[in-house]
Amino acid sequence: NFVPTLADMLLCFEFFLPLVYNSSSGDFLEELAYDFVKRQAEQTIIYTEVRYAPHFLHKDPRQAVEYVTKGLRRGCSEYPHVIVNQILCAINFQPENTP
């Protein structure tokens, strides 16, 4: 029986993060956030917290937060039974990237 390790689970980020970071607009981030809420609603989850590091998602971390927030809000307005809060992760050795 295959039991994935943490390294196995993190492997997907090698492919995912460059796609998101290098996307040409924030619309992609907004859509990902919206889809997250939609999937939570489809699974009848009523409360969730999304944790992310904005400086890994966009060249401008503050814009990343704006795009994700916009997508989450749009999703929550379409699926009002789902409540989503955000937890932002900042790298303490790069305080200039803290939104």
N, C-alpha and C. Protein backbone atom coordinates (compact mmCIF):
# COMPACT_ATOMS: atom_id res chain seq x y z
N ASN A 1 0.84 -1.19 0.00
CA ASN A 1 0.00 0.00 0.00
C ASN A 1 0.88 1.25 0.00
N PHE A 2 0.58 2.14 -0.93
CA PHE A 2 1.34 3.38 -1.05
C PHE A 2 0.85 4.38 -0.01
N VAL A 3 1.78 4.86 0.79
CA VAL A 3 1.48 5.91 1.76
C VAL A 3 2.30 7.13 1.36
N PRO A 4 1.63 8.20 0.90
CA PRO A 4 2.38 9.36 0.42
C PRO A 4 3.12 10.06 1.56
N THR A 5 4.28 10.54 1.25
CA THR A 5 5.06 11.32 2.20
C THR A 5 4.74 12.79 2.02
N LEU A 6 5.24 13.62 2.91
CA LEU A 6 5.06 15.06 2.77
C LEU A 6 5.69 15.53 1.46
N ALA A 7 6.84 14.99 1.12
CA ALA A 7 7.50 15.36 -0.14
C ALA A 7 6.61 15.03 -1.34
N ASP A 8 5.94 13.88 -1.29
CA ASP A 8 5.02 13.50 -2.37
C ASP A 8 3.87 14.50 -2.47
N MET A 9 3.35 14.90 -1.33
CA MET A 9 2.21 15.81 -1.32
C MET A 9 2.60 17.21 -1.80
N LEU A 10 3.82 17.61 -1.53
CA LEU A 10 4.27 18.95 -1.93
C LEU A 10 4.72 19.03 -3.39
N LEU A 11 4.91 17.89 -4.01
CA LEU A 11 5.39 17.84 -5.38
C LEU A 11 4.49 18.62 -6.34
N CYS A 12 3.20 18.59 -6.12
CA CYS A 12 2.27 19.29 -7.03
C CYS A 12 2.54 20.79 -7.07
N PHE A 13 3.09 21.34 -6.00
CA PHE A 13 3.36 22.78 -5.98
C PHE A 13 4.46 23.18 -6.95
N GLU A 14 5.33 22.26 -7.31
CA GLU A 14 6.37 22.56 -8.31
C GLU A 14 5.74 22.90 -9.65
N PHE A 15 4.58 22.37 -9.92
CA PHE A 15 3.89 22.62 -11.19
C PHE A 15 2.85 23.72 -11.05
N PHE A 16 2.15 23.72 -9.94
CA PHE A 16 1.03 24.63 -9.72
C PHE A 16 1.48 26.08 -9.52
N LEU A 17 2.43 26.30 -8.62
CA LEU A 17 2.82 27.67 -8.28
C LEU A 17 3.37 28.47 -9.45
N PRO A 18 4.25 27.92 -10.29
CA PRO A 18 4.70 28.72 -11.44
C PRO A 18 3.57 29.10 -12.39
N LEU A 19 2.60 28.22 -12.56
CA LEU A 19 1.46 28.55 -13.42
C LEU A 19 0.68 29.73 -12.87
N VAL A 20 0.44 29.72 -11.58
CA VAL A 20 -0.33 30.79 -10.96
C VAL A 20 0.49 32.08 -10.94
N TYR A 21 1.73 31.98 -10.50
CA TYR A 21 2.59 33.16 -10.36
C TYR A 21 2.81 33.86 -11.70
N ASN A 22 2.96 33.09 -12.74
CA ASN A 22 3.26 33.66 -14.06
C ASN A 22 2.02 33.92 -14.91
N SER A 23 0.84 33.75 -14.34
CA SER A 23 -0.36 34.06 -15.12
C SER A 23 -0.37 35.55 -15.43
N SER A 24 -0.93 35.90 -16.55
CA SER A 24 -0.83 37.27 -17.03
C SER A 24 -1.71 38.26 -16.27
N SER A 25 -2.74 37.76 -15.59
CA SER A 25 -3.62 38.69 -14.89
C SER A 25 -4.09 38.07 -13.58
N GLY A 26 -4.68 38.90 -12.77
CA GLY A 26 -5.22 38.42 -11.50
C GLY A 26 -6.53 37.69 -11.65
N ASP A 27 -7.10 37.72 -12.85
CA ASP A 27 -8.37 37.03 -13.06
C ASP A 27 -8.23 35.54 -12.75
N PHE A 28 -7.07 34.98 -13.04
CA PHE A 28 -6.83 33.56 -12.78
C PHE A 28 -6.90 33.27 -11.28
N LEU A 29 -6.26 34.12 -10.48
CA LEU A 29 -6.31 33.97 -9.02
C LEU A 29 -7.73 34.12 -8.50
N GLU A 30 -8.42 35.12 -9.04
CA GLU A 30 -9.80 35.33 -8.61
C GLU A 30 -10.66 34.11 -8.92
N GLU A 31 -10.46 33.55 -10.11
CA GLU A 31 -11.26 32.38 -10.50
C GLU A 31 -10.92 31.16 -9.65
N LEU A 32 -9.66 30.98 -9.31
CA LEU A 32 -9.27 29.88 -8.43
C LEU A 32 -9.95 30.01 -7.07
N ALA A 33 -9.98 31.23 -6.54
CA ALA A 33 -10.60 31.46 -5.24
C ALA A 33 -12.11 31.21 -5.32
N TYR A 34 -12.73 31.68 -6.38
CA TYR A 34 -14.16 31.45 -6.57
C TYR A 34 -14.45 29.95 -6.66
N ASP A 35 -13.65 29.23 -7.45
CA ASP A 35 -13.84 27.79 -7.59
C ASP A 35 -13.65 27.05 -6.27
N PHE A 36 -12.76 27.56 -5.43
CA PHE A 36 -12.57 26.96 -4.11
C PHE A 36 -13.88 27.01 -3.32
N VAL A 37 -14.53 28.17 -3.32
CA VAL A 37 -15.80 28.30 -2.59
C VAL A 37 -16.85 27.39 -3.21
N LYS A 38 -16.89 27.34 -4.52
CA LYS A 38 -17.86 26.48 -5.20
C LYS A 38 -17.67 25.02 -4.81
N ARG A 39 -16.42 24.56 -4.78
CA ARG A 39 -16.16 23.17 -4.38
C ARG A 39 -16.54 22.92 -2.93
N GLN A 40 -16.30 23.89 -2.07
CA GLN A 40 -16.71 23.74 -0.68
C GLN A 40 -18.23 23.59 -0.60
N ALA A 41 -18.94 24.41 -1.36
CA ALA A 41 -20.40 24.34 -1.36
C ALA A 41 -20.89 22.99 -1.87
N GLU A 42 -20.25 22.48 -2.93
CA GLU A 42 -20.64 21.19 -3.49
C GLU A 42 -20.42 20.04 -2.50
N GLN A 43 -19.49 20.24 -1.58
CA GLN A 43 -19.22 19.21 -0.57
C GLN A 43 -19.96 19.48 0.74
N THR A 44 -20.90 20.42 0.70
CA THR A 44 -21.72 20.84 1.84
C THR A 44 -20.89 21.27 3.05
N ILE A 45 -19.78 21.91 2.77
CA ILE A 45 -18.95 22.49 3.84
C ILE A 45 -19.45 23.91 4.07
N ILE A 46 -19.75 24.24 5.31
CA ILE A 46 -20.34 25.55 5.59
C ILE A 46 -19.33 26.55 6.14
N TYR A 47 -18.20 26.08 6.64
CA TYR A 47 -17.16 27.00 7.13
C TYR A 47 -15.80 26.43 6.77
N THR A 48 -14.96 27.29 6.27
CA THR A 48 -13.60 26.87 5.94
C THR A 48 -12.66 28.07 6.00
N GLU A 49 -11.41 27.78 6.17
CA GLU A 49 -10.38 28.81 6.14
C GLU A 49 -9.38 28.43 5.06
N VAL A 50 -9.06 29.39 4.22
CA VAL A 50 -8.07 29.17 3.18
C VAL A 50 -6.77 29.84 3.62
N ARG A 51 -5.70 29.07 3.60
CA ARG A 51 -4.39 29.56 4.03
C ARG A 51 -3.49 29.61 2.82
N TYR A 52 -2.86 30.77 2.60
CA TYR A 52 -1.97 30.88 1.46
C TYR A 52 -0.91 31.95 1.72
N ALA A 53 0.15 31.87 0.93
CA ALA A 53 1.24 32.84 0.99
C ALA A 53 1.13 33.72 -0.26
N PRO A 54 0.65 34.94 -0.12
CA PRO A 54 0.40 35.78 -1.30
C PRO A 54 1.64 36.04 -2.15
N HIS A 55 2.80 36.08 -1.54
CA HIS A 55 4.02 36.37 -2.31
C HIS A 55 4.42 35.21 -3.21
N PHE A 56 3.82 34.03 -3.03
CA PHE A 56 4.06 32.91 -3.93
C PHE A 56 3.06 32.88 -5.08
N LEU A 57 2.01 33.69 -5.00
CA LEU A 57 0.93 33.63 -5.99
C LEU A 57 0.97 34.74 -7.03
N HIS A 58 1.67 35.82 -6.73
CA HIS A 58 1.66 36.98 -7.65
C HIS A 58 2.90 37.82 -7.40
N LYS A 59 3.30 38.54 -8.41
CA LYS A 59 4.48 39.41 -8.27
C LYS A 59 4.26 40.50 -7.22
N ASP A 60 3.02 40.92 -7.07
CA ASP A 60 2.66 41.91 -6.06
C ASP A 60 1.76 41.22 -5.02
N PRO A 61 2.30 40.93 -3.83
CA PRO A 61 1.52 40.19 -2.82
C PRO A 61 0.22 40.88 -2.44
N ARG A 62 0.22 42.20 -2.41
CA ARG A 62 -1.00 42.92 -2.06
C ARG A 62 -2.09 42.69 -3.11
N GLN A 63 -1.69 42.68 -4.36
CA GLN A 63 -2.67 42.40 -5.42
C GLN A 63 -3.17 40.96 -5.32
N ALA A 64 -2.30 40.05 -4.96
CA ALA A 64 -2.71 38.66 -4.78
C ALA A 64 -3.84 38.57 -3.76
N VAL A 65 -3.68 39.27 -2.64
CA VAL A 65 -4.71 39.27 -1.61
C VAL A 65 -6.01 39.88 -2.16
N GLU A 66 -5.89 40.95 -2.92
CA GLU A 66 -7.09 41.57 -3.50
C GLU A 66 -7.81 40.62 -4.44
N TYR A 67 -7.06 39.95 -5.31
CA TYR A 67 -7.69 39.03 -6.27
C TYR A 67 -8.34 37.85 -5.56
N VAL A 68 -7.64 37.27 -4.61
CA VAL A 68 -8.19 36.12 -3.88
C VAL A 68 -9.43 36.56 -3.10
N THR A 69 -9.34 37.69 -2.44
CA THR A 69 -10.48 38.20 -1.67
C THR A 69 -11.69 38.42 -2.58
N LYS A 70 -11.46 38.99 -3.74
CA LYS A 70 -12.56 39.24 -4.68
C LYS A 70 -13.22 37.92 -5.10
N GLY A 71 -12.41 36.91 -5.40
CA GLY A 71 -12.96 35.61 -5.79
C GLY A 71 -13.71 34.93 -4.66
N LEU A 72 -13.15 34.99 -3.45
CA LEU A 72 -13.82 34.39 -2.31
C LEU A 72 -15.15 35.08 -2.02
N ARG A 73 -15.14 36.40 -2.08
CA ARG A 73 -16.39 37.15 -1.83
C ARG A 73 -17.45 36.84 -2.87
N ARG A 74 -17.02 36.76 -4.13
CA ARG A 74 -17.97 36.42 -5.20
C ARG A 74 -18.55 35.03 -4.96
N GLY A 75 -17.69 34.08 -4.58
CA GLY A 75 -18.17 32.73 -4.29
C GLY A 75 -19.12 32.70 -3.11
N CYS A 76 -18.78 33.42 -2.05
CA CYS A 76 -19.64 33.44 -0.86
C CYS A 76 -20.97 34.14 -1.12
N SER A 77 -20.98 35.09 -2.04
CA SER A 77 -22.26 35.73 -2.36
C SER A 77 -23.13 34.80 -3.20
N GLU A 78 -22.50 33.97 -4.02
CA GLU A 78 -23.26 33.01 -4.82
C GLU A 78 -23.67 31.78 -3.99
N TYR A 79 -22.86 31.45 -3.01
CA TYR A 79 -23.14 30.31 -2.11
C TYR A 79 -23.16 30.84 -0.68
N PRO A 80 -24.23 31.53 -0.30
CA PRO A 80 -24.25 32.24 0.99
C PRO A 80 -24.19 31.34 2.22
N HIS A 81 -24.41 30.04 2.05
CA HIS A 81 -24.32 29.13 3.19
C HIS A 81 -22.87 28.75 3.50
N VAL A 82 -21.92 29.19 2.65
CA VAL A 82 -20.50 28.90 2.85
C VAL A 82 -19.81 30.15 3.39
N ILE A 83 -19.13 30.00 4.50
CA ILE A 83 -18.35 31.09 5.08
C ILE A 83 -16.88 30.73 4.90
N VAL A 84 -16.12 31.66 4.32
CA VAL A 84 -14.70 31.42 4.09
C VAL A 84 -13.91 32.58 4.68
N ASN A 85 -12.95 32.26 5.50
CA ASN A 85 -12.01 33.25 6.02
C ASN A 85 -10.63 32.94 5.48
N GLN A 86 -9.78 33.96 5.48
CA GLN A 86 -8.43 33.81 4.95
C GLN A 86 -7.40 33.87 6.07
N ILE A 87 -6.37 33.06 5.93
CA ILE A 87 -5.19 33.14 6.80
C ILE A 87 -4.01 33.39 5.87
N LEU A 88 -3.37 34.53 6.04
CA LEU A 88 -2.24 34.88 5.19
C LEU A 88 -0.95 34.43 5.84
N CYS A 89 -0.11 33.80 5.07
CA CYS A 89 1.20 33.34 5.56
C CYS A 89 2.27 34.27 4.99
N ALA A 90 3.07 34.81 5.85
CA ALA A 90 4.15 35.70 5.42
C ALA A 90 5.49 35.07 5.78
N ILE A 91 6.48 35.35 4.96
CA ILE A 91 7.82 34.85 5.23
C ILE A 91 8.53 35.88 6.10
N ASN A 92 8.91 35.45 7.29
CA ASN A 92 9.46 36.41 8.23
C ASN A 92 10.84 36.93 7.84
N PHE A 93 11.54 36.25 6.94
CA PHE A 93 12.83 36.78 6.51
C PHE A 93 12.69 37.66 5.25
N GLN A 94 11.46 37.91 4.82
CA GLN A 94 11.18 38.82 3.73
C GLN A 94 10.04 39.76 4.12
N PRO A 95 10.25 40.63 5.11
CA PRO A 95 9.15 41.47 5.58
C PRO A 95 8.60 42.41 4.50
N GLU A 96 9.40 42.70 3.47
CA GLU A 96 8.90 43.57 2.39
C GLU A 96 7.78 42.90 1.61
N ASN A 97 7.64 41.59 1.74
CA ASN A 97 6.58 40.87 1.04
C ASN A 97 5.35 40.66 1.90
N THR A 98 5.31 41.24 3.06
CA THR A 98 4.16 41.07 3.93
C THR A 98 3.09 42.09 3.53
N PRO A 99 1.93 41.60 3.07
CA PRO A 99 0.88 42.53 2.63
C PRO A 99 0.30 43.34 3.79
